[in-house]
Amino acid sequence: MSDRHRLTSVETVEAEGTWLFTVRDNYDEDTEVLLVPCGDPDREAVEAWVNRCTHEAQKLYREGVGAVLRGGEVICPKHGSSFDTCSGYCDNGEAAETTLVSVETEVEDGQVYLTDEDARFLYEGPSLSDDDGDGGPSSTSHISL
Ligand code: FES
């Protein structure tokens, strides 16, 4: 179980476009999570998604490169499918009809908090246990909501 953990501010996510952090799940595996701005006024200002495309084990946010955001969507660097930053849904390309794995967060007074009971905050930035070098995650996340 995780207590609410402050991650960063909405202002920071909006200014930087993305904000990456690493969590440990209930299976003791480290997983990268991507915060992205959501422009829908009916939703939270920021949403959190596991940093992995639904088509193949490809990171959306790559160290040294970041993530590509365009028109409210995050673009997979491998085959170009794009995912809505608010819903995580993809309606195009190789990843069509899939949705990114979400991680529970909440926004309060302009601050973003991790509230997912299956994810314990480790640190800001990419997973230090990722040593496969292929751009994919170090493990398969068990986080599911
Ligand atoms: S790996 Fe992302 S669309 Fe193929």
CSV table of C-alpha atoms and ligand atoms in Angstrom, one decimal:
chain,number,residue,atom,x,y,z
A,1,MET,CA,0.0,0.0,0.0
A,2,SER,CA,1.3,3.4,-0.8
A,3,ASP,CA,0.5,6.6,1.0
A,4,ARG,CA,-0.2,9.7,-1.2
A,5,HIS,CA,3.2,10.9,-2.4
A,6,ARG,CA,3.7,14.3,-4.0
A,7,LEU,CA,5.3,14.0,-7.4
A,8,THR,CA,5.6,17.4,-8.9
A,9,SER,CA,3.5,20.4,-9.8
A,10,VAL,CA,1.0,20.7,-12.7
A,11,GLU,CA,3.0,23.8,-13.8
A,12,THR,CA,6.2,21.7,-14.1
A,13,VAL,CA,4.5,19.0,-16.2
A,14,GLU,CA,2.9,21.6,-18.5
A,15,ALA,CA,6.2,23.5,-18.8
A,16,GLU,CA,8.3,20.4,-19.5
A,17,GLY,CA,5.7,18.5,-21.5
A,18,THR,CA,6.3,15.2,-19.6
A,19,TRP,CA,7.7,14.1,-16.3
A,20,LEU,CA,9.1,10.7,-15.8
A,21,PHE,CA,9.4,8.8,-12.5
A,22,THR,CA,9.9,5.2,-11.3
A,23,VAL,CA,7.7,3.1,-9.0
A,24,ARG,CA,7.9,-0.3,-7.5
A,25,ASP,CA,4.9,-2.5,-7.9
A,26,ASN,CA,3.5,-5.2,-5.6
A,27,TYR,CA,5.6,-7.8,-7.4
A,28,ASP,CA,8.8,-5.9,-6.5
A,29,GLU,CA,9.4,-4.8,-10.0
A,30,ASP,CA,10.4,-1.3,-11.1
A,31,THR,CA,8.2,0.4,-13.6
A,32,GLU,CA,8.6,3.8,-15.3
A,33,VAL,CA,5.6,6.1,-15.3
A,34,LEU,CA,5.0,9.1,-17.5
A,35,LEU,CA,3.1,12.2,-16.4
A,36,VAL,CA,1.6,14.1,-19.3
A,37,PRO,CA,-0.7,17.2,-19.4
A,38,CYS,CA,-4.4,16.6,-20.2
A,39,GLY,CA,-6.2,19.5,-21.8
A,40,ASP,CA,-9.7,18.3,-21.1
A,41,PRO,CA,-11.2,20.6,-18.4
A,42,ASP,CA,-13.5,17.8,-17.3
A,43,ARG,CA,-10.5,15.7,-16.2
A,44,GLU,CA,-7.4,16.0,-14.0
A,45,ALA,CA,-4.9,18.4,-15.5
A,46,VAL,CA,-2.3,15.6,-15.6
A,47,GLU,CA,-2.6,11.9,-16.3
A,48,ALA,CA,-0.1,9.1,-15.5
A,49,TRP,CA,0.7,6.2,-17.9
A,50,VAL,CA,3.1,3.3,-17.7
A,51,ASN,CA,6.0,4.2,-20.0
A,52,ARG,CA,5.4,1.4,-22.5
A,53,CYS,CA,3.6,1.2,-25.8
A,54,THR,CA,0.8,-1.3,-25.9
A,55,HIS,CA,2.0,-2.8,-29.2
A,56,GLU,CA,5.5,-3.8,-28.2
A,57,ALA,CA,7.8,-3.3,-25.3
A,58,GLN,CA,8.8,0.2,-26.5
A,59,LYS,CA,9.3,3.1,-24.2
A,60,LEU,CA,7.3,6.2,-25.1
A,61,TYR,CA,9.7,8.4,-23.1
A,62,ARG,CA,13.3,7.6,-23.9
A,63,GLU,CA,16.2,8.8,-21.8
A,64,GLY,CA,18.0,11.6,-23.6
A,65,VAL,CA,15.2,12.1,-26.0
A,66,GLY,CA,12.1,12.5,-24.0
A,67,ALA,CA,8.6,11.8,-25.3
A,68,VAL,CA,7.0,13.2,-28.4
A,69,LEU,CA,3.7,15.0,-27.8
A,70,ARG,CA,1.6,16.4,-30.5
A,71,GLY,CA,-2.0,17.7,-30.5
A,72,GLY,CA,-2.8,16.2,-27.1
A,73,GLU,CA,-1.3,12.8,-28.0
A,74,VAL,CA,1.9,11.0,-27.1
A,75,ILE,CA,3.5,9.4,-30.1
A,76,CYS,CA,5.2,6.0,-30.0
A,77,PRO,CA,8.7,6.4,-31.4
A,78,LYS,CA,8.8,2.9,-33.0
A,79,HIS,CA,5.8,2.6,-35.3
A,80,GLY,CA,4.1,6.0,-34.7
A,81,SER,CA,0.9,5.1,-33.0
A,82,SER,CA,-0.4,8.0,-31.0
A,83,PHE,CA,-2.2,7.8,-27.7
A,84,ASP,CA,-4.6,10.4,-26.2
A,85,THR,CA,-2.9,12.0,-23.2
A,86,CYS,CA,-6.2,12.2,-21.3
A,87,SER,CA,-7.6,8.7,-21.9
A,88,GLY,CA,-4.5,6.8,-23.0
A,89,TYR,CA,-6.6,5.4,-25.9
A,90,CYS,CA,-5.1,4.7,-29.3
A,91,ASP,CA,-7.2,4.6,-32.5
A,92,ASN,CA,-4.5,4.3,-35.1
A,93,GLY,CA,-1.6,2.3,-36.4
A,94,GLU,CA,-0.1,-0.9,-34.9
A,95,ALA,CA,-1.5,-0.1,-31.4
A,96,ALA,CA,-5.0,0.7,-32.5
A,97,GLU,CA,-7.9,-0.1,-30.2
A,98,THR,CA,-5.7,-0.3,-27.1
A,99,THR,CA,-5.2,1.8,-24.1
A,100,LEU,CA,-2.0,2.6,-22.1
A,101,VAL,CA,-1.8,1.2,-18.6
A,102,SER,CA,-2.8,3.9,-16.2
A,103,VAL,CA,-1.4,4.7,-12.8
A,104,GLU,CA,-3.6,6.5,-10.3
A,105,THR,CA,-2.7,10.0,-9.4
A,106,GLU,CA,-4.7,13.0,-8.3
A,107,VAL,CA,-4.2,16.8,-8.5
A,108,GLU,CA,-4.8,19.1,-5.6
A,109,ASP,CA,-3.9,22.8,-5.4
A,110,GLY,CA,-1.7,22.5,-8.5
A,111,GLN,CA,0.3,19.6,-7.1
A,112,VAL,CA,0.3,16.0,-8.5
A,113,TYR,CA,0.2,13.1,-6.1
A,114,LEU,CA,0.7,9.4,-6.6
A,115,THR,CA,-2.3,7.6,-5.1
A,116,ASP,CA,-2.0,4.2,-6.7
A,117,GLU,CA,-2.0,1.4,-4.1
A,118,ASP,CA,-0.1,-0.9,-6.4
A,119,ALA,CA,2.8,1.6,-7.0
A,120,ARG,CA,5.3,2.8,-4.5
A,121,PHE,CA,7.3,5.9,-5.5
A,122,LEU,CA,11.0,5.3,-5.9
A,123,TYR,CA,12.5,8.3,-7.6
A,124,GLU,CA,12.2,10.9,-10.3
A,125,GLY,CA,13.6,9.8,-13.7
A,126,PRO,CA,14.1,6.5,-15.5
A,127,SER,CA,14.5,3.1,-13.9
A,128,LEU,CA,18.0,2.4,-12.8
A,129,SER,CA,17.4,-1.3,-13.2
A,130,ASP,CA,16.8,-1.0,-16.9
A,131,ASP,CA,19.8,-2.6,-18.4
A,132,ASP,CA,18.5,-4.2,-21.6
A,133,GLY,CA,19.4,-1.2,-23.7
A,134,ASP,CA,16.8,-1.9,-26.3
A,135,GLY,CA,14.5,0.9,-25.4
A,136,GLY,CA,12.0,-1.4,-23.7
A,137,PRO,CA,11.2,-1.6,-20.1
A,138,SER,CA,13.2,-3.8,-17.7
A,139,SER,CA,10.3,-5.9,-16.9
A,140,THR,CA,6.6,-6.4,-17.5
A,141,SER,CA,4.6,-4.3,-15.2
A,142,HIS,CA,1.8,-5.9,-13.2
A,143,ILE,CA,0.2,-2.6,-12.5
A,144,SER,CA,-3.3,-2.9,-13.7
A,145,LEU,CA,-6.4,-0.8,-13.0
B,1,FES,S1,5.8,-0.4,-30.6
B,1,FES,FE1,4.5,1.3,-30.4
B,1,FES,S2,3.3,1.3,-32.2
B,1,FES,FE2,4.6,-0.4,-32.4
